[in-house]
Short mmCIF file of C-alpha atoms and ligand atoms in Angstrom, two decimals:
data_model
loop_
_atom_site.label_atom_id
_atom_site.label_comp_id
_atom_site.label_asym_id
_atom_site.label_seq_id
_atom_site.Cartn_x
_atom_site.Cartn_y
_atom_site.Cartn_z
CA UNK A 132 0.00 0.00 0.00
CA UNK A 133 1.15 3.67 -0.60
CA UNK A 134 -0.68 6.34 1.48
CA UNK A 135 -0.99 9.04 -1.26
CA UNK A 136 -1.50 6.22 -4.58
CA UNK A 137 -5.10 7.66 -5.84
CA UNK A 138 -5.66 3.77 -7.22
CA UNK A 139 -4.53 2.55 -3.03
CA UNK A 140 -7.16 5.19 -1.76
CA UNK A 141 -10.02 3.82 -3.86
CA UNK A 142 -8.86 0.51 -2.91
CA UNK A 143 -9.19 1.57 0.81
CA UNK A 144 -12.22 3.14 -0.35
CA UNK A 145 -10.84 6.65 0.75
CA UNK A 146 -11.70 7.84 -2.33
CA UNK A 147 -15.43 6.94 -3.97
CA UNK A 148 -15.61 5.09 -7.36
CA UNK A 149 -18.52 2.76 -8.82
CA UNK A 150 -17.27 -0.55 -7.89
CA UNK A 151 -18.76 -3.41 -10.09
CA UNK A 152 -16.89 -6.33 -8.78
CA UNK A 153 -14.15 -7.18 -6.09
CA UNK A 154 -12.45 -9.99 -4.61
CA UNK A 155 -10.04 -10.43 -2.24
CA UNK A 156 -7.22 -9.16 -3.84
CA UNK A 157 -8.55 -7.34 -6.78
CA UNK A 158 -11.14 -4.43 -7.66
CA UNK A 159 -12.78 -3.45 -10.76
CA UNK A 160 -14.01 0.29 -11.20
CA UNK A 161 -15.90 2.27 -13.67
CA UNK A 162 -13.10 4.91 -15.00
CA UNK A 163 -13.78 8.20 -14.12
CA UNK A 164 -13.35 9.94 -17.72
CA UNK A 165 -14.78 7.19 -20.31
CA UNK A 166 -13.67 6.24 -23.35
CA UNK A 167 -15.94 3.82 -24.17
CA UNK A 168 -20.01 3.08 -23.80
CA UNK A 169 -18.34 0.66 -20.98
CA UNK A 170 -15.11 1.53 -19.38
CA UNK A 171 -13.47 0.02 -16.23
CA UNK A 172 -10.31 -0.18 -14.74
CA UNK A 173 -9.24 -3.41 -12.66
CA UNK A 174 -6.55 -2.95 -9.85
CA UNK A 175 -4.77 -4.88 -7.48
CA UNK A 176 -5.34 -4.15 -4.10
CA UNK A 177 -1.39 -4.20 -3.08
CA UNK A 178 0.62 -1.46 -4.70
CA UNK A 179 2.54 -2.29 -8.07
CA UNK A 180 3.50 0.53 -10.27
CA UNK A 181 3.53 -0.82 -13.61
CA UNK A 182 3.12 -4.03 -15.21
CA UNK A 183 7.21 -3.31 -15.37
CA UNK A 184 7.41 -3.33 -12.09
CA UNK A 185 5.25 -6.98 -11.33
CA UNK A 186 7.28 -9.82 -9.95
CA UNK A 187 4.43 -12.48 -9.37
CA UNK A 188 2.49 -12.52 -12.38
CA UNK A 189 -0.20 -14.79 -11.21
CA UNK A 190 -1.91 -11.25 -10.31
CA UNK A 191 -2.16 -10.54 -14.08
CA UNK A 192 -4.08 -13.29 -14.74
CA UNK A 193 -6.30 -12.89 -11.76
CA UNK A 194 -7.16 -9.55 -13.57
CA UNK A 195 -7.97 -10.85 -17.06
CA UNK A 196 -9.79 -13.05 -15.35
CA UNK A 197 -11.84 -10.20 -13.84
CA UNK A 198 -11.81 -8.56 -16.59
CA UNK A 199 -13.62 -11.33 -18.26
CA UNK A 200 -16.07 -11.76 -15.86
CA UNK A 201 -17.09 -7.88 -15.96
CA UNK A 202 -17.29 -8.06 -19.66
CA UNK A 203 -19.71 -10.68 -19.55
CA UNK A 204 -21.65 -8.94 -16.43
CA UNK A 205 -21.78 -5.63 -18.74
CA UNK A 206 -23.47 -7.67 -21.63
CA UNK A 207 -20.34 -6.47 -24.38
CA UNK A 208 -18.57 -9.82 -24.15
CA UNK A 209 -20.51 -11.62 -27.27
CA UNK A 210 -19.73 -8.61 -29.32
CA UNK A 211 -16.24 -8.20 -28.42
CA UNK A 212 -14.13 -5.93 -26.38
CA UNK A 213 -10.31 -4.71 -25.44
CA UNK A 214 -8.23 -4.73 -22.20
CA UNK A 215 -5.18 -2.21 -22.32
CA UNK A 216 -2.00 -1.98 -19.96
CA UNK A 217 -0.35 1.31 -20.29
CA UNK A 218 2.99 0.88 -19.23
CA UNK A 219 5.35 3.42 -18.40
CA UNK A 220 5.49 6.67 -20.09
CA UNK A 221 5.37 6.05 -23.90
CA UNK A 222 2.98 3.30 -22.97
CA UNK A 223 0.87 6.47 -21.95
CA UNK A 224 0.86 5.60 -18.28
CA UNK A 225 -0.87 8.35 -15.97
CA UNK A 226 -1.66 6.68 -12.34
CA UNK A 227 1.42 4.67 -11.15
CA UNK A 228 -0.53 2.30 -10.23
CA UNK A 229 -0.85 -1.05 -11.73
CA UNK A 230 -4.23 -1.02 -13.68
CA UNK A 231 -6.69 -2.73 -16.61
CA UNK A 232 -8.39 -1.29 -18.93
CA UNK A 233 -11.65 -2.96 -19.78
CA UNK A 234 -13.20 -1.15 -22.89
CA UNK A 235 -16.06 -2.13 -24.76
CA UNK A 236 -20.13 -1.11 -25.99
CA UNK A 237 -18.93 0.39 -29.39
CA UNK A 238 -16.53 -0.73 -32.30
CA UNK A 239 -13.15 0.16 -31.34
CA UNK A 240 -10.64 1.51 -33.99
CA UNK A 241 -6.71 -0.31 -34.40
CA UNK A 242 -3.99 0.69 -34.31
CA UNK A 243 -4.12 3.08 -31.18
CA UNK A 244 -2.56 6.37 -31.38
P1 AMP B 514 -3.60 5.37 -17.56
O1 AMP B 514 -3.50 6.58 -18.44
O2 AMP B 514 -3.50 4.09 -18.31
O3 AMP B 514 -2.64 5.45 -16.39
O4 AMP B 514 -5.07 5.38 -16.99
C1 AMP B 514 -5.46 6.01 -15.82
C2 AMP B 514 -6.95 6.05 -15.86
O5 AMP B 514 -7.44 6.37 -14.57
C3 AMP B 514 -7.53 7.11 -16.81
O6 AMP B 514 -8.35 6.48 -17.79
C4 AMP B 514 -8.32 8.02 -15.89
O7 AMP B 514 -9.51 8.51 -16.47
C5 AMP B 514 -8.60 7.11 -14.71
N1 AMP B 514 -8.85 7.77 -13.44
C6 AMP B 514 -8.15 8.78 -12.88
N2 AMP B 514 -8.66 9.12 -11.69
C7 AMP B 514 -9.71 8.30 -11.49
C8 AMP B 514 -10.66 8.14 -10.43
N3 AMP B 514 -10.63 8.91 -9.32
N4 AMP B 514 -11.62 7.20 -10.55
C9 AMP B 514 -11.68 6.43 -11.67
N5 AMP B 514 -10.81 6.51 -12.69
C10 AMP B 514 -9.84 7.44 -12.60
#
């Protein structure tokens, strides 16, 4: 955990998000500025900056996992959707805080910018 991580604080629940699904070790969050019809971030609960900095990546696959699941919950996993880790700066990183994108609910364009 890191006191002043904005992703730790909603974890702790410090900081109010919409929560759609949680487990022990994981929690999945609608992003606060969407890009997408649906749009949710999923997030360790322990502190990892980047997907650079995991060690144990059993985590990762907890969180596609998730992901999954929350696609399927939000009705856009028939039609299709994408999951995104920004990594690091040209990665386009923001919140240093190991996260998944979840994005889905309208056609999404390739390659990204
Ligand atoms: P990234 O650019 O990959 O680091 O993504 C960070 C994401 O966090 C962005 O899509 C932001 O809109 C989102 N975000 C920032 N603050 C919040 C917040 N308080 N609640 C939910 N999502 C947030």
């Amino acid at each position: 955990m890191s006191d002043n991580c904005l992703f730790c604080r909603i974890a702790r629940r410090e900081i109010p998000a919409t929560v759609v699904a949680e487990d022990e070790h994981l929690m999945a969050f609608r992003d606060v500025s969407p890009q997408a019809p649906v749009h949710v971030l999923v997030i360790p609960k322990a502190h990892v900056a980047s997907l650079d900095d995991v060690r144990e990546f059993s985590i990762v696959g907890r969180m596609a996992e998730m992901a999954a699941s929350v696609a399927r919950q939000e009705g856009i996993a028939e039609r299709g959707y994408r999951v995104v880790m920004n990594t690091n700066a040209d990665g386009g990183q923001t919140v240093f805080h190991l996260h998944l994108h979840l994005l889905g609910g309208r056609s999404l364009d390739w390659p990204p910018g």
